[in-house]
């Protein structure tokens, strides 16, 4: 019986993996210029971490977690997102004691959610995210947003839209929460079961319901922006003014609530407006989570971050038809004629590779003509041909495949000659 790949997962094969690597390079290079350092946390965590901190009423916790009991009878969960784990690590490793605050971190790794797979939605996907923990300066909110917009710009995306909202602080949220309950309660019987159970637990999430999106009460629901207290309003205005100063266009959507419980103040999503991108248009989501660090037993350190999946970034790139300049040409292919020359290329190949030259030889016992064909297939820039005669005379024939020029050079000068020629290309 053959075994297939699990639903909602994918193999990333050579040919595509180079695109991932390029995007990862772009993202990590930009993180370096912004002074964010990489953090790697485990793939699984105690289930409690997500239950308590992503939120018990969220879809992620209620329906989507890959939870299992290990042989020591512990309940563990494959991480559905990165923020909770990064904050756990921040607290556990006492990063709040670092004199360099805020602590600026980025991560890149697989996340797991038991969702209904469709285009742009997987059960295993790779999130690239950042978290800046330890500052409540609206300028850091703007920095985080500018960082992700820079990544998208460098990846070649043009058709993207940043949508922001403020969820306010505790006091503003409480006032808004009461207004929402008063608004929905009289007619809650007309809403879906999820919304009914959210009314008391988390009425904000009603605004995010897909099923009842068209209900009249949704359109007239009280806006959080009318309930922001002075501090929250000023904070949000500052974030907006920094975004304007950075030339980052944005729209405000007071119904943007996000699907995780830890957010307050700034919340945002970045959408693709590329035609043919598919039904799910959200590329990136994030926001501020003051209170999460203290909830995990740390000091009262505020935080903000975002995450996007590499899968959706790639899909947006394809939908926009961005040209890729992937350079996967080989530097040098070694062609050998005769047994002795073939044996000699084992060491010669290694010498080239030690100098950083991308090199290859034949392992299929091919004839000379077929070796040249193989060199063509991998788009070799140079082909070096070694026959028995050349080997005896300590020489090798070097052919530039672009110009067709050939020359015979001393065998021990192959590496240095190639290095010079490749640099001139
Ligand atoms: P999230 O909105 O749940 O936020 O996910 C962020 C991003 O992950 C989405 O915008 C999307 O690009 C990607 N994503 C989510 N689920 C899937 C899926 N099933 N398949 C493919 N891509 C997916 C968070 O996870 C927060 N931790 C973000 C954050 C960081 N907030 C503050 N810091």
Tab-separated table of C-alpha atoms and ligand atoms in Angstrom:
chain	number	residue	atom	x	y	z
A	1	UNK	CA	0.000	0.000	0.000
A	2	UNK	CA	1.351	3.400	-0.886
A	3	UNK	CA	1.290	6.223	1.640
A	4	UNK	CA	0.319	9.726	0.509
A	5	UNK	CA	1.139	13.123	1.939
A	6	UNK	CA	-1.309	14.213	4.712
A	7	UNK	CA	-4.132	16.578	3.726
A	8	UNK	CA	-3.269	20.246	4.015
A	9	UNK	CA	0.486	19.728	3.775
A	10	UNK	CA	2.825	20.026	0.811
A	11	UNK	CA	6.245	18.982	-0.382
A	12	UNK	CA	8.387	21.898	-1.428
A	13	UNK	CA	10.493	20.494	-4.201
A	14	UNK	CA	13.751	21.652	-5.791
A	15	UNK	CA	12.772	24.302	-8.318
A	16	UNK	CA	10.322	25.840	-5.848
A	17	UNK	CA	12.492	25.661	-2.768
A	18	UNK	CA	14.847	28.221	-4.337
A	19	UNK	CA	11.965	30.712	-4.272
A	20	UNK	CA	11.461	30.042	-0.575
A	21	UNK	CA	15.157	30.482	0.070
A	22	UNK	CA	15.172	33.777	-1.790
A	23	UNK	CA	12.206	35.076	0.207
A	24	UNK	CA	13.768	33.910	3.445
A	25	UNK	CA	16.949	35.768	2.524
A	26	UNK	CA	15.003	38.939	1.729
A	27	UNK	CA	13.083	38.750	5.007
A	28	UNK	CA	16.087	37.956	7.198
A	29	UNK	CA	18.263	40.621	5.521
A	30	UNK	CA	15.595	43.242	6.186
A	31	UNK	CA	15.245	42.034	9.789
A	32	UNK	CA	18.982	42.551	10.169
A	33	UNK	CA	18.786	46.151	8.964
A	34	UNK	CA	15.990	46.727	11.492
A	35	UNK	CA	18.050	45.002	14.219
A	36	UNK	CA	15.717	42.052	14.850
A	37	UNK	CA	17.479	38.859	15.986
A	38	UNK	CA	16.374	35.319	15.205
A	39	UNK	CA	14.756	33.136	17.855
A	40	UNK	CA	13.959	29.431	17.480
A	41	UNK	CA	11.448	27.852	19.839
A	42	UNK	CA	10.211	24.237	19.943
A	43	UNK	CA	7.653	22.930	17.450
A	44	UNK	CA	5.501	21.711	20.351
A	45	UNK	CA	4.625	23.380	23.637
A	46	UNK	CA	2.433	22.599	26.629
A	47	UNK	CA	-1.200	22.798	25.450
A	48	UNK	CA	-1.945	25.185	28.288
A	49	UNK	CA	0.293	27.845	26.754
A	50	UNK	CA	-2.045	28.288	23.800
A	51	UNK	CA	-5.277	27.653	25.699
A	52	UNK	CA	-4.541	30.424	28.169
A	53	UNK	CA	-2.834	32.902	25.909
A	54	UNK	CA	-4.264	32.567	22.396
A	55	UNK	CA	-7.663	32.319	24.073
A	56	UNK	CA	-10.089	29.561	24.972
A	57	UNK	CA	-12.896	31.019	22.858
A	58	UNK	CA	-10.860	31.327	19.653
A	59	UNK	CA	-11.276	29.002	16.678
A	60	UNK	CA	-7.599	28.143	16.891
A	61	UNK	CA	-7.909	26.741	20.408
A	62	UNK	CA	-11.414	25.313	20.096
A	63	UNK	CA	-11.177	23.638	16.721
A	64	UNK	CA	-7.769	23.734	15.170
A	65	UNK	CA	-5.042	22.526	17.490
A	66	UNK	CA	-3.021	19.374	16.949
A	67	UNK	CA	-3.006	18.221	20.541
A	68	UNK	CA	-1.654	14.894	21.788
A	69	UNK	CA	-0.665	13.196	24.986
A	70	UNK	CA	2.943	12.055	25.142
A	71	UNK	CA	4.212	8.905	26.821
A	72	UNK	CA	4.670	10.832	30.059
A	73	UNK	CA	0.967	11.747	30.028
A	74	UNK	CA	1.576	15.423	29.259
A	75	UNK	CA	-0.765	17.289	26.961
A	76	UNK	CA	1.313	18.864	24.205
A	77	UNK	CA	0.292	20.850	21.129
A	78	UNK	CA	2.016	21.466	17.812
A	79	UNK	CA	2.314	25.238	17.791
A	80	UNK	CA	-0.515	26.917	15.868
A	81	UNK	CA	1.261	30.308	15.939
A	82	UNK	CA	4.502	31.875	17.154
A	83	UNK	CA	3.678	34.738	19.503
A	84	UNK	CA	2.716	32.731	22.601
A	85	UNK	CA	5.915	30.696	22.418
A	86	UNK	CA	8.134	33.729	21.873
A	87	UNK	CA	6.569	35.504	24.838
A	88	UNK	CA	6.962	32.348	26.943
A	89	UNK	CA	10.636	32.275	26.008
A	90	UNK	CA	10.998	36.022	26.728
A	91	UNK	CA	9.689	35.412	30.246
A	92	UNK	CA	11.446	32.101	30.860
A	93	UNK	CA	14.814	33.441	29.734
A	94	UNK	CA	14.310	36.732	31.592
A	95	UNK	CA	14.940	38.729	28.436
A	96	UNK	CA	13.237	41.639	30.183
A	97	UNK	CA	16.502	41.990	32.133
A	98	UNK	CA	18.452	42.741	28.935
A	99	UNK	CA	19.504	46.413	28.962
A	100	UNK	CA	18.640	46.594	25.243
A	101	UNK	CA	14.886	47.111	25.283
A	102	UNK	CA	12.708	46.518	23.399
A	103	UNK	CA	13.865	42.973	22.658
A	104	UNK	CA	13.386	42.580	18.910
A	105	UNK	CA	13.005	39.043	17.615
A	106	UNK	CA	12.070	37.272	14.419
A	107	UNK	CA	11.191	33.652	13.671
A	108	UNK	CA	10.582	31.480	10.661
A	109	UNK	CA	9.113	28.024	10.998
A	110	UNK	CA	6.233	25.612	10.567
A	111	UNK	CA	2.911	26.125	12.364
A	112	UNK	CA	0.007	23.669	12.520
A	113	UNK	CA	-3.735	24.278	12.410
A	114	UNK	CA	-6.438	21.739	11.716
A	115	UNK	CA	-8.286	23.904	9.192
A	116	UNK	CA	-10.278	23.013	6.110
A	117	UNK	CA	-7.585	23.025	3.435
A	118	UNK	CA	-8.090	25.255	0.408
A	119	UNK	CA	-5.988	27.515	-1.723
A	120	UNK	CA	-3.766	29.529	0.660
A	121	UNK	CA	-4.885	27.537	3.682
A	122	UNK	CA	-2.829	24.627	4.901
A	123	UNK	CA	-2.647	22.449	7.979
A	124	UNK	CA	1.105	22.896	8.090
A	125	UNK	CA	2.335	26.302	6.951
A	126	UNK	CA	5.432	28.370	7.530
A	127	UNK	CA	5.113	31.640	9.378
A	128	UNK	CA	7.688	34.387	9.240
A	129	UNK	CA	7.038	36.705	12.142
A	130	UNK	CA	8.554	39.360	14.364
A	131	UNK	CA	7.889	40.388	17.948
A	132	UNK	CA	9.150	43.607	19.582
A	133	UNK	CA	8.710	43.264	23.327
A	134	UNK	CA	9.341	45.924	25.952
A	135	UNK	CA	8.203	49.201	24.413
A	136	UNK	CA	4.938	51.101	24.301
A	137	UNK	CA	6.135	53.737	21.896
A	138	UNK	CA	3.800	54.136	18.890
A	139	UNK	CA	6.973	54.478	16.811
A	140	UNK	CA	7.691	50.775	17.362
A	141	UNK	CA	4.214	49.945	16.019
A	142	UNK	CA	5.105	51.933	12.915
A	143	UNK	CA	8.533	50.243	12.733
A	144	UNK	CA	7.001	46.768	12.776
A	145	UNK	CA	4.584	47.757	10.009
A	146	UNK	CA	7.277	49.382	7.943
A	147	UNK	CA	9.418	46.242	8.303
A	148	UNK	CA	6.775	43.954	6.836
A	149	UNK	CA	5.892	46.425	4.096
A	150	UNK	CA	9.598	46.589	3.178
A	151	UNK	CA	9.722	42.788	2.946
A	152	UNK	CA	6.722	42.772	0.611
A	153	UNK	CA	8.157	45.572	-1.500
A	154	UNK	CA	11.531	43.798	-1.786
A	155	UNK	CA	9.688	40.615	-2.793
A	156	UNK	CA	8.173	42.607	-5.659
A	157	UNK	CA	4.569	42.938	-4.431
A	158	UNK	CA	2.673	46.055	-5.450
A	159	UNK	CA	-0.962	45.139	-4.982
A	160	UNK	CA	-1.128	45.103	-1.221
A	161	UNK	CA	-3.297	47.014	1.212
A	162	UNK	CA	-2.623	47.694	4.847
A	163	UNK	CA	-5.708	47.833	7.053
A	164	UNK	CA	-5.349	49.060	10.632
A	165	UNK	CA	-7.586	49.414	13.645
A	166	UNK	CA	-7.267	50.123	17.324
A	167	UNK	CA	-8.788	47.749	19.827
A	168	UNK	CA	-8.013	50.201	22.613
A	169	UNK	CA	-6.761	49.499	26.106
A	170	UNK	CA	-8.526	47.517	28.822
A	171	UNK	CA	-10.816	50.373	29.814
A	172	UNK	CA	-11.860	51.186	26.232
A	173	UNK	CA	-12.452	47.532	25.470
A	174	UNK	CA	-14.626	47.098	28.527
A	175	UNK	CA	-16.824	50.038	27.505
A	176	UNK	CA	-17.050	48.705	23.950
A	177	UNK	CA	-17.798	45.210	25.185
A	178	UNK	CA	-20.793	46.438	27.157
A	179	UNK	CA	-22.060	48.395	24.170
A	180	UNK	CA	-21.748	45.293	21.971
A	181	UNK	CA	-23.647	43.106	24.426
A	182	UNK	CA	-26.439	45.685	24.633
A	183	UNK	CA	-26.522	45.886	20.853
A	184	UNK	CA	-26.656	42.167	20.035
A	185	UNK	CA	-28.461	40.721	23.066
A	186	UNK	CA	-32.082	41.496	22.057
A	187	UNK	CA	-31.707	39.656	18.724
A	188	UNK	CA	-28.946	37.148	19.516
A	189	UNK	CA	-31.393	34.296	18.754
A	190	UNK	CA	-31.077	35.201	15.043
A	191	UNK	CA	-27.335	34.548	15.086
A	192	UNK	CA	-25.360	31.334	14.696
A	193	UNK	CA	-24.474	29.134	17.669
A	194	UNK	CA	-20.884	30.387	17.753
A	195	UNK	CA	-22.070	33.990	18.001
A	196	UNK	CA	-24.543	33.090	20.734
A	197	UNK	CA	-21.817	31.563	22.835
A	198	UNK	CA	-19.530	34.517	22.109
A	199	UNK	CA	-22.032	37.099	23.372
A	200	UNK	CA	-20.928	36.820	26.978
A	201	UNK	CA	-17.473	35.332	26.533
A	202	UNK	CA	-16.099	37.583	23.823
A	203	UNK	CA	-18.657	39.718	21.955
A	204	UNK	CA	-15.944	41.388	19.851
A	205	UNK	CA	-15.504	38.110	18.002
A	206	UNK	CA	-19.122	38.297	16.775
A	207	UNK	CA	-17.916	41.011	14.402
A	208	UNK	CA	-15.577	38.469	12.832
A	209	UNK	CA	-18.329	35.899	12.096
A	210	UNK	CA	-18.452	34.789	8.459
A	211	UNK	CA	-21.935	33.232	8.671
A	212	UNK	CA	-23.777	36.266	10.030
A	213	UNK	CA	-21.793	38.850	8.115
A	214	UNK	CA	-24.895	40.158	6.329
A	215	UNK	CA	-27.096	40.520	9.432
A	216	UNK	CA	-28.468	44.046	9.826
A	217	UNK	CA	-27.077	44.357	13.373
A	218	UNK	CA	-23.550	43.782	12.074
A	219	UNK	CA	-23.692	46.968	10.037
A	220	UNK	CA	-24.977	49.070	12.911
A	221	UNK	CA	-22.759	47.550	15.618
A	222	UNK	CA	-21.008	50.072	17.880
A	223	UNK	CA	-17.536	50.928	16.586
A	224	UNK	CA	-14.574	50.505	18.899
A	225	UNK	CA	-13.252	53.818	17.655
A	226	UNK	CA	-16.143	55.583	19.426
A	227	UNK	CA	-15.158	53.946	22.699
A	228	UNK	CA	-11.436	54.676	22.760
A	229	UNK	CA	-10.421	56.628	25.839
A	230	UNK	CA	-8.037	59.581	25.511
A	231	UNK	CA	-4.877	57.532	25.917
A	232	UNK	CA	-5.947	54.921	23.345
A	233	UNK	CA	-7.121	57.540	20.848
A	234	UNK	CA	-3.908	59.563	21.113
A	235	UNK	CA	-1.851	56.391	20.799
A	236	UNK	CA	-3.683	55.364	17.628
A	237	UNK	CA	-3.367	58.855	16.145
A	238	UNK	CA	0.384	58.788	16.773
A	239	UNK	CA	0.727	55.421	15.020
A	240	UNK	CA	-1.176	56.843	12.041
A	241	UNK	CA	0.961	59.960	11.885
A	242	UNK	CA	4.154	57.856	11.876
A	243	UNK	CA	2.780	55.681	9.078
A	244	UNK	CA	2.051	58.814	7.084
A	245	UNK	CA	5.568	60.105	7.771
A	246	UNK	CA	6.919	56.784	6.481
A	247	UNK	CA	4.804	57.069	3.309
A	248	UNK	CA	2.935	53.872	4.115
A	249	UNK	CA	-0.633	54.054	2.786
A	250	UNK	CA	-3.276	52.493	5.017
A	251	UNK	CA	-7.009	52.386	5.599
A	252	UNK	CA	-8.806	52.175	8.936
A	253	UNK	CA	-11.336	49.401	9.420
A	254	UNK	CA	-13.088	49.561	12.809
A	255	UNK	CA	-14.439	46.023	12.272
A	256	UNK	CA	-10.979	44.473	12.096
A	257	UNK	CA	-10.805	42.405	15.289
A	258	UNK	CA	-8.332	39.534	14.607
A	259	UNK	CA	-8.908	35.934	15.617
A	260	UNK	CA	-6.649	35.729	18.672
A	261	UNK	CA	-7.489	37.046	22.125
A	262	UNK	CA	-4.278	38.746	23.182
A	263	UNK	CA	-4.601	41.941	21.139
A	264	UNK	CA	-5.158	45.506	22.269
A	265	UNK	CA	-4.420	48.933	20.766
A	266	UNK	CA	-2.993	48.558	17.246
A	267	UNK	CA	-4.324	45.627	15.188
A	268	UNK	CA	-3.644	45.212	11.490
A	269	UNK	CA	-3.834	42.998	8.450
A	270	UNK	CA	-2.258	43.215	5.042
A	271	UNK	CA	-4.359	42.042	2.126
A	272	UNK	CA	-3.536	41.197	-1.455
A	273	UNK	CA	-5.643	42.966	-4.055
A	274	UNK	CA	-4.098	40.983	-6.914
A	275	UNK	CA	-6.656	39.494	-9.251
A	276	UNK	CA	-6.768	35.740	-9.041
A	277	UNK	CA	-5.209	35.610	-5.597
A	278	UNK	CA	-8.126	33.541	-4.325
A	279	UNK	CA	-10.797	33.799	-1.697
A	280	UNK	CA	-8.479	34.264	1.249
A	281	UNK	CA	-6.866	37.634	0.744
A	282	UNK	CA	-5.115	38.142	4.072
A	283	UNK	CA	-1.364	37.951	3.663
A	284	UNK	CA	-0.276	39.050	7.112
A	285	UNK	CA	-1.784	39.740	10.508
A	286	UNK	CA	-0.547	41.242	13.715
A	287	UNK	CA	-0.964	43.725	16.478
A	288	UNK	CA	-0.124	44.873	19.956
A	289	UNK	CA	-0.431	42.584	22.964
A	290	UNK	CA	0.228	44.597	26.114
A	291	UNK	CA	-0.552	42.343	29.049
A	292	UNK	CA	0.535	39.043	27.508
A	293	UNK	CA	3.976	39.080	29.142
A	294	UNK	CA	2.543	39.745	32.608
A	295	UNK	CA	-0.158	37.124	32.026
A	296	UNK	CA	2.691	34.628	31.601
A	297	UNK	CA	4.301	35.652	34.864
A	298	UNK	CA	6.711	38.286	33.525
A	299	UNK	CA	6.801	42.023	34.213
A	300	UNK	CA	4.333	44.421	32.636
A	301	UNK	CA	6.197	44.507	29.303
A	302	UNK	CA	4.131	45.543	26.278
A	303	UNK	CA	4.639	43.890	22.886
A	304	UNK	CA	3.753	44.066	19.220
A	305	UNK	CA	4.383	41.841	16.229
A	306	UNK	CA	3.126	40.293	13.042
A	307	UNK	CA	3.278	37.013	11.162
A	308	UNK	CA	2.711	36.064	7.561
A	309	UNK	CA	2.861	32.722	5.873
A	310	UNK	CA	5.456	32.092	3.230
A	311	UNK	CA	2.808	30.123	1.310
A	312	UNK	CA	0.546	33.159	0.940
A	313	UNK	CA	3.455	35.458	0.130
A	314	UNK	CA	4.475	33.092	-2.667
A	315	UNK	CA	0.890	32.861	-3.903
A	316	UNK	CA	0.665	36.674	-4.014
A	317	UNK	CA	3.925	36.837	-5.949
A	318	UNK	CA	2.565	34.344	-8.478
A	319	UNK	CA	-0.793	36.166	-8.689
A	320	UNK	CA	0.971	39.466	-9.417
A	321	UNK	CA	3.231	37.788	-11.949
A	322	UNK	CA	6.414	39.100	-10.318
A	323	UNK	CA	9.486	38.125	-12.363
A	324	UNK	CA	11.974	35.982	-10.498
A	325	UNK	CA	15.638	36.365	-11.243
A	326	UNK	CA	16.737	33.067	-9.785
A	327	UNK	CA	20.337	32.387	-10.642
A	328	UNK	CA	20.739	28.654	-10.505
A	329	UNK	CA	23.395	28.269	-13.209
A	330	UNK	CA	26.281	25.956	-12.468
A	331	UNK	CA	29.782	27.446	-12.451
A	332	UNK	CA	31.678	24.502	-13.876
A	333	UNK	CA	30.955	20.995	-15.144
A	334	UNK	CA	33.857	18.555	-15.286
A	335	UNK	CA	33.835	16.321	-18.351
A	336	UNK	CA	36.267	13.424	-18.344
A	337	UNK	CA	37.427	11.044	-21.035
A	338	UNK	CA	38.837	7.696	-19.972
A	339	UNK	CA	39.110	5.870	-16.678
A	340	UNK	CA	42.169	7.651	-15.289
A	341	UNK	CA	40.786	11.105	-16.010
A	342	UNK	CA	37.457	10.115	-14.475
A	343	UNK	CA	39.193	9.008	-11.273
A	344	UNK	CA	41.145	12.253	-11.196
A	345	UNK	CA	37.987	14.393	-11.307
A	346	UNK	CA	36.913	13.093	-7.877
A	347	UNK	CA	39.661	15.137	-6.232
A	348	UNK	CA	39.565	17.968	-8.763
A	349	UNK	CA	35.837	18.482	-8.182
A	350	UNK	CA	36.403	18.712	-4.450
A	351	UNK	CA	39.191	21.294	-4.926
A	352	UNK	CA	36.781	23.505	-6.906
A	353	UNK	CA	34.023	23.171	-4.343
A	354	UNK	CA	36.391	24.016	-1.493
A	355	UNK	CA	36.916	27.380	-3.186
A	356	UNK	CA	33.169	27.977	-3.343
A	357	UNK	CA	32.845	27.137	-7.035
A	358	UNK	CA	29.532	25.412	-7.791
A	359	UNK	CA	30.735	22.338	-9.636
A	360	UNK	CA	29.453	18.990	-10.830
A	361	UNK	CA	30.640	15.879	-12.682
A	362	UNK	CA	29.095	12.811	-14.242
A	363	UNK	CA	28.078	9.860	-12.064
A	364	UNK	CA	26.224	7.882	-14.719
A	365	UNK	CA	29.191	6.674	-16.764
A	366	UNK	CA	28.029	8.813	-19.675
A	367	UNK	CA	29.885	9.222	-22.964
A	368	UNK	CA	31.524	12.590	-23.629
A	369	UNK	CA	28.642	13.878	-25.742
A	370	UNK	CA	26.108	12.976	-23.061
A	371	UNK	CA	28.296	14.655	-20.436
A	372	UNK	CA	28.174	17.867	-22.479
A	373	UNK	CA	24.395	17.539	-22.700
A	374	UNK	CA	24.207	17.145	-18.935
A	375	UNK	CA	26.345	20.304	-18.597
A	376	UNK	CA	23.867	22.133	-20.849
A	377	UNK	CA	20.903	20.989	-18.806
A	378	UNK	CA	22.330	22.536	-15.654
A	379	UNK	CA	23.333	25.641	-17.640
A	380	UNK	CA	27.019	25.337	-16.849
A	381	UNK	CA	28.944	28.549	-17.417
A	382	UNK	CA	32.190	26.652	-17.987
A	383	UNK	CA	33.004	23.100	-18.968
A	384	UNK	CA	36.454	21.710	-18.132
A	385	UNK	CA	37.445	18.679	-20.211
A	386	UNK	CA	40.067	16.285	-18.958
A	387	UNK	CA	41.340	13.457	-21.197
A	388	UNK	CA	44.145	10.964	-20.650
A	389	UNK	CA	46.562	13.034	-22.794
A	390	UNK	CA	45.808	16.260	-20.926
A	391	UNK	CA	46.231	14.448	-17.632
A	392	UNK	CA	49.668	13.204	-18.669
A	393	UNK	CA	50.675	16.727	-19.650
A	394	UNK	CA	49.133	18.232	-16.519
A	395	UNK	CA	46.752	20.329	-18.568
A	396	UNK	CA	43.004	20.767	-18.858
A	397	UNK	CA	40.764	22.245	-21.526
A	398	UNK	CA	38.473	25.011	-20.326
A	399	UNK	CA	35.486	26.082	-22.405
A	400	UNK	CA	33.406	29.203	-21.805
A	401	UNK	CA	29.915	28.028	-22.725
A	402	UNK	CA	28.610	31.556	-23.336
A	403	UNK	CA	31.304	32.692	-25.779
A	404	UNK	CA	32.428	29.278	-27.017
A	405	UNK	CA	36.082	30.250	-26.344
A	406	UNK	CA	38.409	27.404	-25.403
A	407	UNK	CA	41.872	27.331	-23.930
A	408	UNK	CA	44.278	24.826	-22.504
A	409	UNK	CA	45.528	25.735	-19.045
A	410	UNK	CA	47.805	24.058	-16.480
A	411	UNK	CA	45.744	21.620	-14.410
A	412	UNK	CA	46.788	23.168	-11.104
A	413	UNK	CA	45.578	26.571	-12.305
A	414	UNK	CA	41.989	25.472	-12.967
A	415	UNK	CA	40.640	26.799	-9.675
A	416	UNK	CA	42.386	30.168	-9.808
A	417	UNK	CA	41.530	30.672	-13.502
A	418	UNK	CA	37.889	29.832	-12.883
A	419	UNK	CA	37.702	32.140	-9.888
A	420	UNK	CA	39.063	35.017	-11.999
A	421	UNK	CA	36.750	34.317	-14.919
A	422	UNK	CA	33.666	33.876	-12.746
A	423	UNK	CA	34.328	37.151	-10.987
A	424	UNK	CA	34.544	38.924	-14.337
A	425	UNK	CA	31.118	37.568	-15.389
B	1	LIG	P1	-2.823	34.953	12.413
B	1	LIG	O1	-3.638	36.048	11.803
B	1	LIG	O2	-3.516	33.822	13.024
B	1	LIG	O3	-1.883	35.677	13.459
B	1	LIG	O4	-1.827	34.397	11.326
B	1	LIG	C1	-0.924	35.253	10.671
B	1	LIG	C2	-0.734	34.825	9.237
B	1	LIG	O5	-0.395	33.447	9.155
B	1	LIG	C3	-1.950	34.954	8.337
B	1	LIG	O6	-2.141	36.280	7.911
B	1	LIG	C4	-1.560	34.047	7.195
B	1	LIG	O7	-0.596	34.664	6.350
B	1	LIG	C5	-0.841	32.930	7.917
B	1	LIG	N1	-1.745	31.781	8.154
B	1	LIG	C6	-2.567	31.559	9.177
B	1	LIG	N2	-3.201	30.384	9.045
B	1	LIG	C7	-2.771	29.845	7.879
B	1	LIG	C8	-3.040	28.632	7.166
B	1	LIG	N3	-3.885	27.725	7.647
B	1	LIG	N4	-2.412	28.411	5.988
B	1	LIG	C9	-1.539	29.326	5.501
B	1	LIG	N5	-1.238	30.485	6.128
B	1	LIG	C10	-1.837	30.747	7.290
B	1	LIG	C11	-0.943	35.043	14.218
B	1	LIG	O8	-0.609	33.899	14.062
B	1	LIG	C12	-0.265	35.968	15.215
B	1	LIG	N6	0.672	35.142	16.022
B	1	LIG	C13	0.455	37.074	14.505
B	1	LIG	C14	1.139	38.000	15.454
B	1	LIG	C15	2.458	38.058	15.720
B	1	LIG	N7	0.563	38.899	16.230
B	1	LIG	C16	1.466	39.507	16.970
B	1	LIG	N8	2.632	38.983	16.666
